[in-house]
Amino acid sequence: MAQPIIPVLPADPTSRAALDRPQTPRWVDALMLCLVTAALYGVLRAAMTWRAPISTGTHVVLDIAHLPLYAALSTLRMTIAYLIALIFSLAYAKIASQSRTAERFMLPLLDILQSVPILSFLPAVFLALAALFPGRTIGLELAAILLIFTSQAWNMAFAFHQSLMTIPQELGEAATVYHLGAWRRFTRLELPFGAIALIANSMMSWAGGWFVLIFSEQFPGPGGSNFELPGLGSYLKEATEAGNTMAVVLALITLVVIIVLLDQLLWRPLVAWSDRFKMEQSAAGDVPPSAVLDALRGSALVDWVRLHALVPAGRSLDEFLSRPRAIVPGVVIERTRAGWRRAAPWVWTAIVLGLVAWGSIATANSLTGLGGSEWRTIGIGAGATFIRTIVALLLAVAWTVPVGVWIGMNPRWAHRSQPIVQVIASIPATAVFPLLYTLLLGLPGGLSMAAVLLMLLGTQWYVLFNVIAGAMAIPSDLREASVTYGVTGWRRWRTLILPAIFPYLVTGMLTATGGAWNASIVAEAISVKNRTYSTTGLGAIIIDASNTQNFRVLLAGTLVMSAIVITGNRLVWRRLYSLAATRYRLD
Amino acid sequence: MAASPSTLPAPADASAPTVLLAAESVRKYYGDDRTPVLDNVSVELREGEFVALLGPSGSGKSTLLRVLAGLMPPSEGRVLAHGQPQTGPNPHVAIVFQSFALFPWLSVQDNVELGLLASPLSPVDRHERAQKAIDLIGLSGFEEAFPKELSGGMKQRVGFARALVVQPEVLFMDEPFSALDVLTAENLRMELQDLWNERSIPTRAILLVTHNIDEAVSLADRILVFGANPGHVRVELRGLPVGERRQKGPARARLVDTIYHVMTNPEEDAAAYCEQRAAEAGRPATPETGRPSAAVRPRRYQTLPDVGIDDLTGFVQYLATVGGRGNVHELARDLQMRTDDLLALVEATDLLGFADLQERQVLLTPAGLQFANAELEEEKAIFREHAMEHVSLLRYIVRELEAAPSHSVESERVLDDLEHSFSSEEARRQFETVVDWGRYAEFFTYDDKSGELSLDEEHRMPPAA
């Protein structure tokens, strides 16, 4: 038997024997144990409060001692919503990938859901769920969680679907040939392949989630009173309304601390761990380091838990969900398409069409009740907000492109700034608004200008992110060529930099536009010290309609806004993107 | 001259070997417009055989492999496993893939155990069997390594271990060595052959899909030469006896010759040629199967080989420097090209009239010599003349351009026409090749963004007779 030629193994830090790994000190293990226990206790306590009876009026105490509690509650809501969004995304993407007819429905539906401004649904959702659980807080909690879910689920579903569609053909065939079965195929192939995209999108989803959370913890009830959930969002709102700047600042600091902690303790280790799912076939170059991941890997406690709890549990689940098949020589397993399976797509189509029809009729009925003057107001408001959106986008591009390109083309700064920008982008603009309002209301133009600046604040990070990524992706040989041939200054921008970042810029603007419209709902009206300021705009109309429970106007306003966003997407951004993909690709 | 048994008729024995897998009149279409990929293919895989499916790239042999394995259903016809119609992936077939298809996040051990997860073995038994397979294939010590740490040859070993550990009845290999360098491929081939010959594995039959003539001749008991557009079996040949497969004996040379000729003359009746060859050698001859060969397929349309202008001119110039003639084998070795890339090049130069292929010799024609020695402008002029005369697709496009009022034509129209005769992928390839040649010859210009072909006014050809 011929001996293989033994190659020299390249040094790879991720798979060296465990002997090389530094042992995590015991006190870290003890700390982890304490944290886990504390978290479990916290969850149980929170669950108990959900059974409490509901009541209107202020529950939030503007006291620094309560801040950690509120922060914990808000984080809990976010976590639950995220887990539901994750499961939803996995299931939705999987179903959409199974059949072409499903895909034709499900993807456009996701697109529409993504473009609809969520915050306008706030009151409707709350009322519906409160009615389901009369008299209990749990209805409100579910409503908040549902709203956060809607801001998190869509991009994860898209991303996972995209990864399912791009699994290399031979890997899929290997899974079929070696009879992996549906569950094992999912856990051994589809999930690992999509892990990197899922983690990246989870980070984005959390950022989007914070944005909605701040607003979903309080909503108007009957007779001008408010329903409130204890949490950071309602704390911020109360503080703003009371004009208590100190409290606002403290709440903001708490929020930032939580976001940074999550980044360090959760996202960074996850990203470092997900390196093993990279498809490239050579040993890793630079793996982003994570102290937390190293600590977990070297920890005796984690090892013990893994060996004695996680691995056996995983194995039993695996066995339970997969049916073992005895491979009998000479027998080929028959697979027949049962009758009902073939009919299923048609049944689904019928149901969906039925729902769409019913929804459209109900909407049409509702809308016909609106008078001409109301439509005119909506139209003017839409126009005003549209102008603000454009101004905000232009301002965003004006500063993010130079700064982003500068950062992206300087590798030192690029690597250092990436995590910082990510964290800043996670801080929801809605949390910062209250603080800035007091400053900005004094400006000329009043709330109108303030609204533009606030929309800018909420959306510029998407653009910056993408511009940095685009600048980092400019191949070095093109840069060297431009230096050699003396192409500098404006000409360099025109011929090299702008075309290179164009696709990334378009992607950033696509997301930014939707974000700007969504932000308008919270930026165009505010109540400070029991005084309500508002300006002409679609966002103000929507908020006002939801406060006064004018459902007709609310519905009309939301539809108009969604229509504008979707049309803008299709007509402008998608076209620009396909132009970018064909003409400006760097490969 | 020793009687070579390479085309002896099959002995009629009472205990004919069991047919493990058979394709009956299989046709396969792709897409809504039903472009045929496989046309009336009937193939049998018998116990104890090593069968090679040999054909140029894109001829549909990988598709046939997948249909036989049950990964995709045939559009017409059926596949029989042990005489029973096959309706899903065959559990007794394992495949070794061209790109290895290893899961990057699983260790070698986990990758090899993958196929055993579906079996009722306990984890301990699984581990043991996988360990044995890893030892067998020469990778012991690498169980905890991850694919990104392994070289190409080692990755394919893992692919083999994974396939063998499930003890498949039939082993399919889809161009398993073409992604490896020459030495590693040779090494693995020999090891595979040892495993098969010494019966170290319980596999009862092997099907190898390849475009490498040497590989097929070195390994197979039976060789199916596959033709393209659409895919069909052109001829079945009996392989060499085991002892004669490695050395360069006359029998081997004759078989390789025959196959080269068959593959470089895609429009010829392969079966008739093989009979003729066998008759010349003074042997009673029938093609292996004893069945009437597949009907001769007169080509209705010319296929442009996938060759760029640089390669073409370089090849002609190279031929001129080595005295205007070369043996195909040696040329492939000297130019370090894969066999079918070289064959495509030879086909292109033959098509244009710059060279002739006779048996295994490539001979430069006088026009080719002139082309090789010319300066750039004269070179282009010669090319223009020959291309217009011999390449019907180019003629067709130039005529269309001249007839069109604006002297321009949308690429979509040309592609649509091409798709009547080719699959959309092949049509695309033909289009790109003809655009490359047409631009070089300055017949027309092509705007990639608008997809428009425009006549190059300066170089309008005088109307052909």
PDB file of N, CA, C and O in Angstrom, chain A residues 490-518:
ATOM      1  N   TRP A 490      -9.252  65.039  -8.190  1.00  0.00           N
ATOM      2  CA  TRP A 490     -10.618  64.800  -8.637  1.00  0.00           C
ATOM      3  C   TRP A 490     -10.658  63.665  -9.648  1.00  0.00           C
ATOM      4  O   TRP A 490     -11.582  62.858  -9.643  1.00  0.00           O
ATOM      5  N   ARG A 491      -9.668  63.560 -10.543  1.00  0.00           N
ATOM      6  CA  ARG A 491      -9.708  62.506 -11.539  1.00  0.00           C
ATOM      7  C   ARG A 491      -9.670  61.119 -10.906  1.00  0.00           C
ATOM      8  O   ARG A 491     -10.318  60.196 -11.377  1.00  0.00           O
ATOM      9  N   ARG A 492      -8.895  61.005  -9.828  1.00  0.00           N
ATOM     10  CA  ARG A 492      -8.841  59.715  -9.154  1.00  0.00           C
ATOM     11  C   ARG A 492     -10.195  59.363  -8.576  1.00  0.00           C
ATOM     12  O   ARG A 492     -10.638  58.224  -8.634  1.00  0.00           O
ATOM     13  N   TRP A 493     -10.862  60.365  -8.009  1.00  0.00           N
ATOM     14  CA  TRP A 493     -12.191  60.114  -7.474  1.00  0.00           C
ATOM     15  C   TRP A 493     -13.121  59.653  -8.577  1.00  0.00           C
ATOM     16  O   TRP A 493     -13.885  58.705  -8.420  1.00  0.00           O
ATOM     17  N   ARG A 494     -13.043  60.365  -9.703  1.00  0.00           N
ATOM     18  CA  ARG A 494     -13.997  60.081 -10.746  1.00  0.00           C
ATOM     19  C   ARG A 494     -13.767  58.722 -11.385  1.00  0.00           C
ATOM     20  O   ARG A 494     -14.697  58.008 -11.702  1.00  0.00           O
ATOM     21  N   THR A 495     -12.493  58.377 -11.633  1.00  0.00           N
ATOM     22  CA  THR A 495     -12.249  57.151 -12.385  1.00  0.00           C
ATOM     23  C   THR A 495     -12.053  55.930 -11.505  1.00  0.00           C
ATOM     24  O   THR A 495     -12.268  54.815 -11.949  1.00  0.00           O
ATOM     25  N   LEU A 496     -11.603  56.081 -10.284  1.00  0.00           N
ATOM     26  CA  LEU A 496     -11.334  54.908  -9.466  1.00  0.00           C
ATOM     27  C   LEU A 496     -12.266  54.789  -8.271  1.00  0.00           C
ATOM     28  O   LEU A 496     -12.992  53.818  -8.130  1.00  0.00           O
ATOM     29  N   ILE A 497     -12.260  55.817  -7.431  1.00  0.00           N
ATOM     30  CA  ILE A 497     -12.893  55.648  -6.128  1.00  0.00           C
ATOM     31  C   ILE A 497     -14.407  55.589  -6.240  1.00  0.00           C
ATOM     32  O   ILE A 497     -15.047  54.648  -5.745  1.00  0.00           O
ATOM     33  N   LEU A 498     -14.995  56.574  -6.886  1.00  0.00           N
ATOM     34  CA  LEU A 498     -16.460  56.596  -6.950  1.00  0.00           C
ATOM     35  C   LEU A 498     -17.041  55.367  -7.650  1.00  0.00           C
ATOM     36  O   LEU A 498     -17.978  54.758  -7.130  1.00  0.00           O
ATOM     37  N   PRO A 499     -16.513  54.978  -8.819  1.00  0.00           N
ATOM     38  CA  PRO A 499     -17.064  53.755  -9.420  1.00  0.00           C
ATOM     39  C   PRO A 499     -16.877  52.528  -8.528  1.00  0.00           C
ATOM     40  O   PRO A 499     -17.747  51.662  -8.479  1.00  0.00           O
ATOM     41  N   ALA A 500     -15.757  52.475  -7.830  1.00  0.00           N
ATOM     42  CA  ALA A 500     -15.504  51.288  -7.006  1.00  0.00           C
ATOM     43  C   ALA A 500     -16.473  51.184  -5.850  1.00  0.00           C
ATOM     44  O   ALA A 500     -16.930  50.099  -5.503  1.00  0.00           O
ATOM     45  N   ILE A 501     -16.793  52.324  -5.215  1.00  0.00           N
ATOM     46  CA  ILE A 501     -17.680  52.239  -4.057  1.00  0.00           C
ATOM     47  C   ILE A 501     -19.140  52.327  -4.446  1.00  0.00           C
ATOM     48  O   ILE A 501     -20.019  52.201  -3.601  1.00  0.00           O
ATOM     49  N   PHE A 502     -19.396  52.549  -5.747  1.00  0.00           N
ATOM     50  CA  PHE A 502     -20.775  52.765  -6.181  1.00  0.00           C
ATOM     51  C   PHE A 502     -21.748  51.669  -5.719  1.00  0.00           C
ATOM     52  O   PHE A 502     -22.795  51.979  -5.151  1.00  0.00           O
ATOM     53  N   PRO A 503     -21.460  50.389  -5.949  1.00  0.00           N
ATOM     54  CA  PRO A 503     -22.424  49.371  -5.517  1.00  0.00           C
ATOM     55  C   PRO A 503     -22.680  49.408  -4.016  1.00  0.00           C
ATOM     56  O   PRO A 503     -23.815  49.240  -3.561  1.00  0.00           O
ATOM     57  N   TYR A 504     -21.625  49.631  -3.248  1.00  0.00           N
ATOM     58  CA  TYR A 504     -21.784  49.666  -1.799  1.00  0.00           C
ATOM     59  C   TYR A 504     -22.600  50.882  -1.381  1.00  0.00           C
ATOM     60  O   TYR A 504     -23.446  50.805  -0.483  1.00  0.00           O
ATOM     61  N   LEU A 505     -22.335  51.988  -2.048  1.00  0.00           N
ATOM     62  CA  LEU A 505     -23.069  53.210  -1.729  1.00  0.00           C
ATOM     63  C   LEU A 505     -24.563  53.004  -1.969  1.00  0.00           C
ATOM     64  O   LEU A 505     -25.401  53.385  -1.155  1.00  0.00           O
ATOM     65  N   VAL A 506     -24.868  52.369  -3.104  1.00  0.00           N
ATOM     66  CA  VAL A 506     -26.279  52.150  -3.428  1.00  0.00           C
ATOM     67  C   VAL A 506     -26.944  51.271  -2.375  1.00  0.00           C
ATOM     68  O   VAL A 506     -28.074  51.533  -1.947  1.00  0.00           O
ATOM     69  N   THR A 507     -26.230  50.201  -1.971  1.00  0.00           N
ATOM     70  CA  THR A 507     -26.796  49.337  -0.933  1.00  0.00           C
ATOM     71  C   THR A 507     -27.077  50.125   0.336  1.00  0.00           C
ATOM     72  O   THR A 507     -28.136  49.976   0.957  1.00  0.00           O
ATOM     73  N   GLY A 508     -26.117  50.953   0.726  1.00  0.00           N
ATOM     74  CA  GLY A 508     -26.289  51.758   1.926  1.00  0.00           C
ATOM     75  C   GLY A 508     -27.468  52.709   1.805  1.00  0.00           C
ATOM     76  O   GLY A 508     -28.267  52.858   2.734  1.00  0.00           O
ATOM     77  N   MET A 509     -27.620  53.323   0.642  1.00  0.00           N
ATOM     78  CA  MET A 509     -28.698  54.296   0.473  1.00  0.00           C
ATOM     79  C   MET A 509     -30.055  53.620   0.479  1.00  0.00           C
ATOM     80  O   MET A 509     -31.042  54.180   0.938  1.00  0.00           O
ATOM     81  N   LEU A 510     -30.097  52.406  -0.052  1.00  0.00           N
ATOM     82  CA  LEU A 510     -31.356  51.670  -0.065  1.00  0.00           C
ATOM     83  C   LEU A 510     -31.855  51.472   1.361  1.00  0.00           C
ATOM     84  O   LEU A 510     -33.013  51.755   1.680  1.00  0.00           O
ATOM     85  N   THR A 511     -30.953  50.995   2.224  1.00  0.00           N
ATOM     86  CA  THR A 511     -31.348  50.797   3.614  1.00  0.00           C
ATOM     87  C   THR A 511     -31.629  52.126   4.289  1.00  0.00           C
ATOM     88  O   THR A 511     -32.557  52.253   5.094  1.00  0.00           O
ATOM     89  N   ALA A 512     -30.806  53.149   3.949  1.00  0.00           N
ATOM     90  CA  ALA A 512     -30.948  54.437   4.622  1.00  0.00           C
ATOM     91  C   ALA A 512     -32.290  55.082   4.319  1.00  0.00           C
ATOM     92  O   ALA A 512     -32.889  55.728   5.188  1.00  0.00           O
ATOM     93  N   THR A 513     -32.763  54.915   3.087  1.00  0.00           N
ATOM     94  CA  THR A 513     -34.033  55.559   2.733  1.00  0.00           C
ATOM     95  C   THR A 513     -35.157  55.015   3.594  1.00  0.00           C
ATOM     96  O   THR A 513     -35.939  55.773   4.162  1.00  0.00           O
ATOM     97  N   GLY A 514     -35.217  53.686   3.678  1.00  0.00           N
ATOM     98  CA  GLY A 514     -36.264  53.088   4.499  1.00  0.00           C
ATOM     99  C   GLY A 514     -36.158  53.550   5.933  1.00  0.00           C
ATOM    100  O   GLY A 514     -37.155  53.883   6.577  1.00  0.00           O
ATOM    101  N   GLY A 515     -34.922  53.596   6.417  1.00  0.00           N
ATOM    102  CA  GLY A 515     -34.709  54.041   7.788  1.00  0.00           C
ATOM    103  C   GLY A 515     -35.137  55.479   7.996  1.00  0.00           C
ATOM    104  O   GLY A 515     -35.693  55.834   9.035  1.00  0.00           O
ATOM    105  N   ALA A 516     -34.889  56.329   6.997  1.00  0.00           N
ATOM    106  CA  ALA A 516     -35.258  57.744   7.127  1.00  0.00           C
ATOM    107  C   ALA A 516     -36.762  57.903   7.233  1.00  0.00           C
ATOM    108  O   ALA A 516     -37.267  58.655   8.082  1.00  0.00           O
ATOM    109  N   TRP A 517     -37.491  57.194   6.400  1.00  0.00           N
ATOM    110  CA  TRP A 517     -38.949  57.293   6.460  1.00  0.00           C
ATOM    111  C   TRP A 517     -39.466  56.788   7.796  1.00  0.00           C
ATOM    112  O   TRP A 517     -40.350  57.381   8.406  1.00  0.00           O
ATOM    113  N   ASN A 518     -38.907  55.695   8.240  1.00  0.00           N
ATOM    114  CA  ASN A 518     -39.317  55.161   9.525  1.00  0.00           C
ATOM    115  C   ASN A 518     -39.033  56.151  10.639  1.00  0.00           C
ATOM    116  O   ASN A 518     -39.830  56.357  11.546  1.00  0.00           O
TER     117      ASN A 518
END
